Tab-separated table of C-alpha atoms in Angstrom:
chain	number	residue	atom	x	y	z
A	1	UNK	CA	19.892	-6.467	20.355
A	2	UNK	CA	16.681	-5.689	19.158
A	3	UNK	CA	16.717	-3.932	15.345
A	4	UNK	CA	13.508	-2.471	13.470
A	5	UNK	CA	14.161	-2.657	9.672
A	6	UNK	CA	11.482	-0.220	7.917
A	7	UNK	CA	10.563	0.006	4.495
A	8	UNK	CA	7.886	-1.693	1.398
A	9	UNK	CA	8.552	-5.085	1.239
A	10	UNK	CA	6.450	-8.472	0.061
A	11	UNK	CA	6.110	-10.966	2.788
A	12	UNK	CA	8.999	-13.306	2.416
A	13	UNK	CA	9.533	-16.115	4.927
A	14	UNK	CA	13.309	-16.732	5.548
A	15	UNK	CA	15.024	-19.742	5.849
A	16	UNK	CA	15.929	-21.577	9.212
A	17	UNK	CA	19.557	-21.274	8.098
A	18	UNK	CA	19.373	-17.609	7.585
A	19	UNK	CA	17.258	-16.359	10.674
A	20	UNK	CA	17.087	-19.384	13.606
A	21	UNK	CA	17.287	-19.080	17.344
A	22	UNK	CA	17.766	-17.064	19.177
A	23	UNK	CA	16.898	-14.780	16.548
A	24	UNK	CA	13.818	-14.290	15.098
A	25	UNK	CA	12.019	-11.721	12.522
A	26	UNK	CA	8.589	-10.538	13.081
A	27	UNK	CA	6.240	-9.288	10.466
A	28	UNK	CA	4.115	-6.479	11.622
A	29	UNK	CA	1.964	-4.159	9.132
A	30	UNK	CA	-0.118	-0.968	8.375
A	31	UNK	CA	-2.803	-1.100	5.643
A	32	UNK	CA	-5.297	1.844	4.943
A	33	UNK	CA	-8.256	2.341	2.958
A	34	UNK	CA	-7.751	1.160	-0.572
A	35	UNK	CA	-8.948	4.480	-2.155
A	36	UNK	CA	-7.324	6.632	0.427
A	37	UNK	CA	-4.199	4.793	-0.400
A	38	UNK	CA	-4.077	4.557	-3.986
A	39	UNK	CA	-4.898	8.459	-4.028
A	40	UNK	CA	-2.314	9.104	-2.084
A	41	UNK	CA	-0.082	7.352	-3.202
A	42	UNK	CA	-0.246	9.349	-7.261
A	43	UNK	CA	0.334	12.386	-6.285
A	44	UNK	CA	2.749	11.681	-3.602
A	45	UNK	CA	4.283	10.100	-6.747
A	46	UNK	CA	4.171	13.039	-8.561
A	47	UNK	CA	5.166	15.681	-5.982
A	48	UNK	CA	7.784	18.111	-7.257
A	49	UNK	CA	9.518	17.995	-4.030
A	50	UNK	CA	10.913	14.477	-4.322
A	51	UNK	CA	14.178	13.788	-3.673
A	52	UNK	CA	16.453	12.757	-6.703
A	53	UNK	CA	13.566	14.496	-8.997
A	54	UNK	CA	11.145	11.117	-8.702
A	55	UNK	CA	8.498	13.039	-8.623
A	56	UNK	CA	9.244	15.037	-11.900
A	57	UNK	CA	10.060	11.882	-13.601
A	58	UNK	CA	7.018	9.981	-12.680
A	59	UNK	CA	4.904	12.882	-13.620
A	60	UNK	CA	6.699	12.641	-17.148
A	61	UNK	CA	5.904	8.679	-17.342
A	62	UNK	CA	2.162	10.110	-16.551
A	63	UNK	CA	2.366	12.134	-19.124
A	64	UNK	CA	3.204	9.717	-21.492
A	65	UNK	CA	0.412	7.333	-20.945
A	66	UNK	CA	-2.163	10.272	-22.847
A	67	UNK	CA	-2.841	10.792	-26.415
A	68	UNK	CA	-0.220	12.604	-28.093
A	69	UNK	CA	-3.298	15.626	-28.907
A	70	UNK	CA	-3.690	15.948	-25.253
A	71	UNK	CA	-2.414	19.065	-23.468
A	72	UNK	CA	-2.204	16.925	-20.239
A	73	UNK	CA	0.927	14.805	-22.097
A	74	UNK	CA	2.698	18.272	-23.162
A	75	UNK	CA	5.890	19.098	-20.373
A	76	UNK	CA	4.961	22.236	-18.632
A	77	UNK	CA	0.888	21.346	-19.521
A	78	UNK	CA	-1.679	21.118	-16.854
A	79	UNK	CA	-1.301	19.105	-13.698
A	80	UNK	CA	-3.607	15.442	-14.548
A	81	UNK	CA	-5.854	14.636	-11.865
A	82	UNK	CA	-6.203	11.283	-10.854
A	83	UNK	CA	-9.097	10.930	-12.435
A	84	UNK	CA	-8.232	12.613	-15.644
A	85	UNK	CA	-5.388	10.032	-16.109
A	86	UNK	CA	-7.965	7.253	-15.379
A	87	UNK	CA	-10.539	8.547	-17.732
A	88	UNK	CA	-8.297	9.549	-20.693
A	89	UNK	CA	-5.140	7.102	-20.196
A	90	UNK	CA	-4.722	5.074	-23.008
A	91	UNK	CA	-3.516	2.419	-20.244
A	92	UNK	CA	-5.237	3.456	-16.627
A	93	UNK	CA	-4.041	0.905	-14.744
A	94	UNK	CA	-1.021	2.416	-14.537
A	95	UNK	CA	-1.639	5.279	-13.201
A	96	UNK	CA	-1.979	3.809	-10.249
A	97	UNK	CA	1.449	2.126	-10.643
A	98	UNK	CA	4.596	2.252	-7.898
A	99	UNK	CA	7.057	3.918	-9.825
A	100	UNK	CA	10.244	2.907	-8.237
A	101	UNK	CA	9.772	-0.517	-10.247
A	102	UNK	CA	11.543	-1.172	-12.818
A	103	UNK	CA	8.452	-1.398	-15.408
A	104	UNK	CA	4.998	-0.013	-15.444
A	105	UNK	CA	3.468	-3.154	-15.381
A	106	UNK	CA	5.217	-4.426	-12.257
A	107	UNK	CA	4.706	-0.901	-11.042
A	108	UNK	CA	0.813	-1.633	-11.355
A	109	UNK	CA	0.999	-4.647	-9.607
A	110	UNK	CA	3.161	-3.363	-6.455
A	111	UNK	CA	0.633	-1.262	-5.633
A	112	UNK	CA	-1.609	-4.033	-4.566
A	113	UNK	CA	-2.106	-4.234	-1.588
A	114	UNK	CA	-2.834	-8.326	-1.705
A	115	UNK	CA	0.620	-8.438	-3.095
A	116	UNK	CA	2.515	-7.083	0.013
A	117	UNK	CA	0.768	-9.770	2.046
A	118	UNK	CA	0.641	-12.490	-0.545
A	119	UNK	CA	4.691	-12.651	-0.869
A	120	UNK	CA	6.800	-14.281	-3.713
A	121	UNK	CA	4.401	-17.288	-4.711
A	122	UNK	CA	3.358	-17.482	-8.142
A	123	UNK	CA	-0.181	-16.515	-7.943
A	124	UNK	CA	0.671	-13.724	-6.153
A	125	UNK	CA	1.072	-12.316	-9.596
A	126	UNK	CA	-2.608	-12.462	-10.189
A	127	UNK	CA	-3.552	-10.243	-7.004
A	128	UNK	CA	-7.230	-10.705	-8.259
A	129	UNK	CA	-7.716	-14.110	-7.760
A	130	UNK	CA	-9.270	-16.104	-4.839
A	131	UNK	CA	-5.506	-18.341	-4.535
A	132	UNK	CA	-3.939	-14.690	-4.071
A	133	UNK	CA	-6.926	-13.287	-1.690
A	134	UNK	CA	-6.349	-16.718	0.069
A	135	UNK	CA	-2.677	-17.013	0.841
A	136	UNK	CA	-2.593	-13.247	1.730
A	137	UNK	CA	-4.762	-13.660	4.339
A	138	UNK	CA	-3.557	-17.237	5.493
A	139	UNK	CA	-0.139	-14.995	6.118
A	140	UNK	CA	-1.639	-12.180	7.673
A	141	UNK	CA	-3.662	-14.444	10.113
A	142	UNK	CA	0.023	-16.665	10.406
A	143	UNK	CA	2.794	-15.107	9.628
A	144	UNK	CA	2.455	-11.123	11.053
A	145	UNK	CA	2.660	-10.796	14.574
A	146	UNK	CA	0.038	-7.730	14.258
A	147	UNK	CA	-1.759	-5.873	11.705
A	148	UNK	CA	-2.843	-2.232	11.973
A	149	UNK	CA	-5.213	-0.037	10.184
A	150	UNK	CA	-4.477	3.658	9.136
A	151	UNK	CA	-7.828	4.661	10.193
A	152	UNK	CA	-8.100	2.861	13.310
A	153	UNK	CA	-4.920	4.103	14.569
A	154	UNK	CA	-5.699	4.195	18.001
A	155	UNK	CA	-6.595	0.433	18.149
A	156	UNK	CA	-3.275	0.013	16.026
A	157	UNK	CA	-1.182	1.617	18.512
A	158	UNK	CA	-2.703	-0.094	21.382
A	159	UNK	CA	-1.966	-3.711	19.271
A	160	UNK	CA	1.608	-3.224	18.832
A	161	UNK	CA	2.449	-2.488	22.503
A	162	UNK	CA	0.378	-5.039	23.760
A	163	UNK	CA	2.495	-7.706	21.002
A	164	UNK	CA	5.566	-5.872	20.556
A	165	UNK	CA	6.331	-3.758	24.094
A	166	UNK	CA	10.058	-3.627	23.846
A	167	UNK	CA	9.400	-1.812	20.546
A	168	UNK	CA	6.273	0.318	21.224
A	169	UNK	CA	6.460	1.420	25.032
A	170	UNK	CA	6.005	5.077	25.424
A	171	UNK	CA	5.354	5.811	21.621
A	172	UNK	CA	1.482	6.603	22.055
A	173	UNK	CA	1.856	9.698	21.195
A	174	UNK	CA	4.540	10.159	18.883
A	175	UNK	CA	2.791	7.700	16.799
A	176	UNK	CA	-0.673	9.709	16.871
A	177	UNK	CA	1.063	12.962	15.280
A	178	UNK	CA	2.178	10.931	12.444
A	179	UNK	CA	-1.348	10.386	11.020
A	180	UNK	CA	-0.839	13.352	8.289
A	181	UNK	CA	0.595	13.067	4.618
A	182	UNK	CA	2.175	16.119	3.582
A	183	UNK	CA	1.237	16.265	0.183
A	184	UNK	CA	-1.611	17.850	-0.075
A	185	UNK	CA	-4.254	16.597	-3.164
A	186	UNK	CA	-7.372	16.906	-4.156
A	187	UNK	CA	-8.958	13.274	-2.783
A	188	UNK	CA	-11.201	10.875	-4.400
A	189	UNK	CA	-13.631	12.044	-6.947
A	190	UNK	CA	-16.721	9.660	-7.319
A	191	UNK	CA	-15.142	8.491	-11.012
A	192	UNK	CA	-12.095	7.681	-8.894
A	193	UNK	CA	-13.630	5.928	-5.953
A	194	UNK	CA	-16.086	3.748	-8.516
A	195	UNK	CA	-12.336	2.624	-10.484
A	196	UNK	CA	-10.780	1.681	-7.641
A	197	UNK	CA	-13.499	-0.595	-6.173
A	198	UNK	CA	-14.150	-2.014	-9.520
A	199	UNK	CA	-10.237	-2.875	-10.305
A	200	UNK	CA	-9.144	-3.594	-7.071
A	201	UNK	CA	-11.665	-5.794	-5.221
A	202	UNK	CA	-9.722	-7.877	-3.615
A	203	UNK	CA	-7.597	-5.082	-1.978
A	204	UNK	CA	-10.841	-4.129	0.073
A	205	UNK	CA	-11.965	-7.740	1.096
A	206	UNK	CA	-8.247	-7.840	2.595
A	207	UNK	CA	-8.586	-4.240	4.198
A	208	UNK	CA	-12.541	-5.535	5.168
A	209	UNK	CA	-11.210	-8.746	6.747
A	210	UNK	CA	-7.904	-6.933	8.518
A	211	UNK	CA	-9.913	-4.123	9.456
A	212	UNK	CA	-12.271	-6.744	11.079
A	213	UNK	CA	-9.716	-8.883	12.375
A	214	UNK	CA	-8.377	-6.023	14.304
A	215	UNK	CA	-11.568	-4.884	16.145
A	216	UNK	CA	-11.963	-8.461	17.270
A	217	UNK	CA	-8.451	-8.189	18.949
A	218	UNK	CA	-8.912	-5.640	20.825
């Protein structure tokens, strides 16, 4: 029986003894501009409408990362942009955090995307170094039966039926309607964009290379 198991997860290779024949787990992944994503991804963070009240939470743990004499730390205060928690945070990285860690700090890291592809190793936790860059694209090329690209979702689609049919089949266009977030924002200012590409470098020469690795495979 064939089972799809969903959800935001570092590469982790199992174990013979866990997963052996006839079994077998397949990696597959979507990636997506690293601006687009990272933008997305705070205010999806801080949407009112989450469930369990995540999203007022993590807007209070936004809050909190201001000066005190700020009116953008004050409950019921104005909204902070991205980039007004970027320019005035007295720690910006994490703004750009994954909340559902259990610490800031790990939250910041999460949100590479070198980390999801890197896995468990050690100098994974340095998602800015050439070892990380390295191993995260020695498992992408290795260990994920196909990669995707947000905004080459056509190609995408056309990559996971070709590798994965008994999953992907008749999906076309199901999976073409899905190409819209909800929550609407306000996108990247330049401030934001010139951050991003600055503090996360190595999160666009993996998109770059996937991106590129893709077109070649079609």
């Amino acid at each position: 029986q064939n089972v799809v198991y969903i959800n935001h997860i570092f590469f982790h290779e199992l174990a013979p003894h866990v997963v052996g024949p006839p079994h077998t787990v397949q990696y597959i992944q979507m990636v997506r501009n690293p601006i687009h994503r990272l933008v997305s991804l705070y205010y999806f963070s801080i949407a009112p409408g989450r469930a369990r009240g995540l999203g007022h939470r993590a807007l209070k743990r936004i809050r909190s990362l201001f000066n005190s004499t700020s009116p953008l730390s004050r409950p019921g205060g104005p909204i902070p942009s991205l980039e007004d928690c970027l320019r005035a945070a007295n720690d910006p990285d994490q703004c750009l955090a994954w909340d559902r860690e259990p610490n800031p700090a790990e939250g910041a890291l999460t949100s590479r995307m070198v980390r999801y592809f890197c896995g468990y190793d050690p100098v994974c936790l340095h998602p800015e170094s050439e070892e990380a860059f390295s191993l995260a694209c020695e498992h992408a090329v290795h260990k994920y039966t196909a990669v995707g690209a947000l905004e080459h979702l056509r190609q995408s689609v056309r990559l996971f039926r070709r590798r994965l049919p008994q999953f992907f089949l008749g999906t076309f266009e199901t999976m073409m309607r899905l190409h819209a977030n909800s929550v609407k924002h306000r996108g990247a200012t330049r401030y934001v964009s010139a951050y991003i590409r600055e503090h996360h470098r190595n999160d666009f020469r993996l998109y770059n290379f996937l991106v590129s690795r893709l077109q070649k495979q079609q």
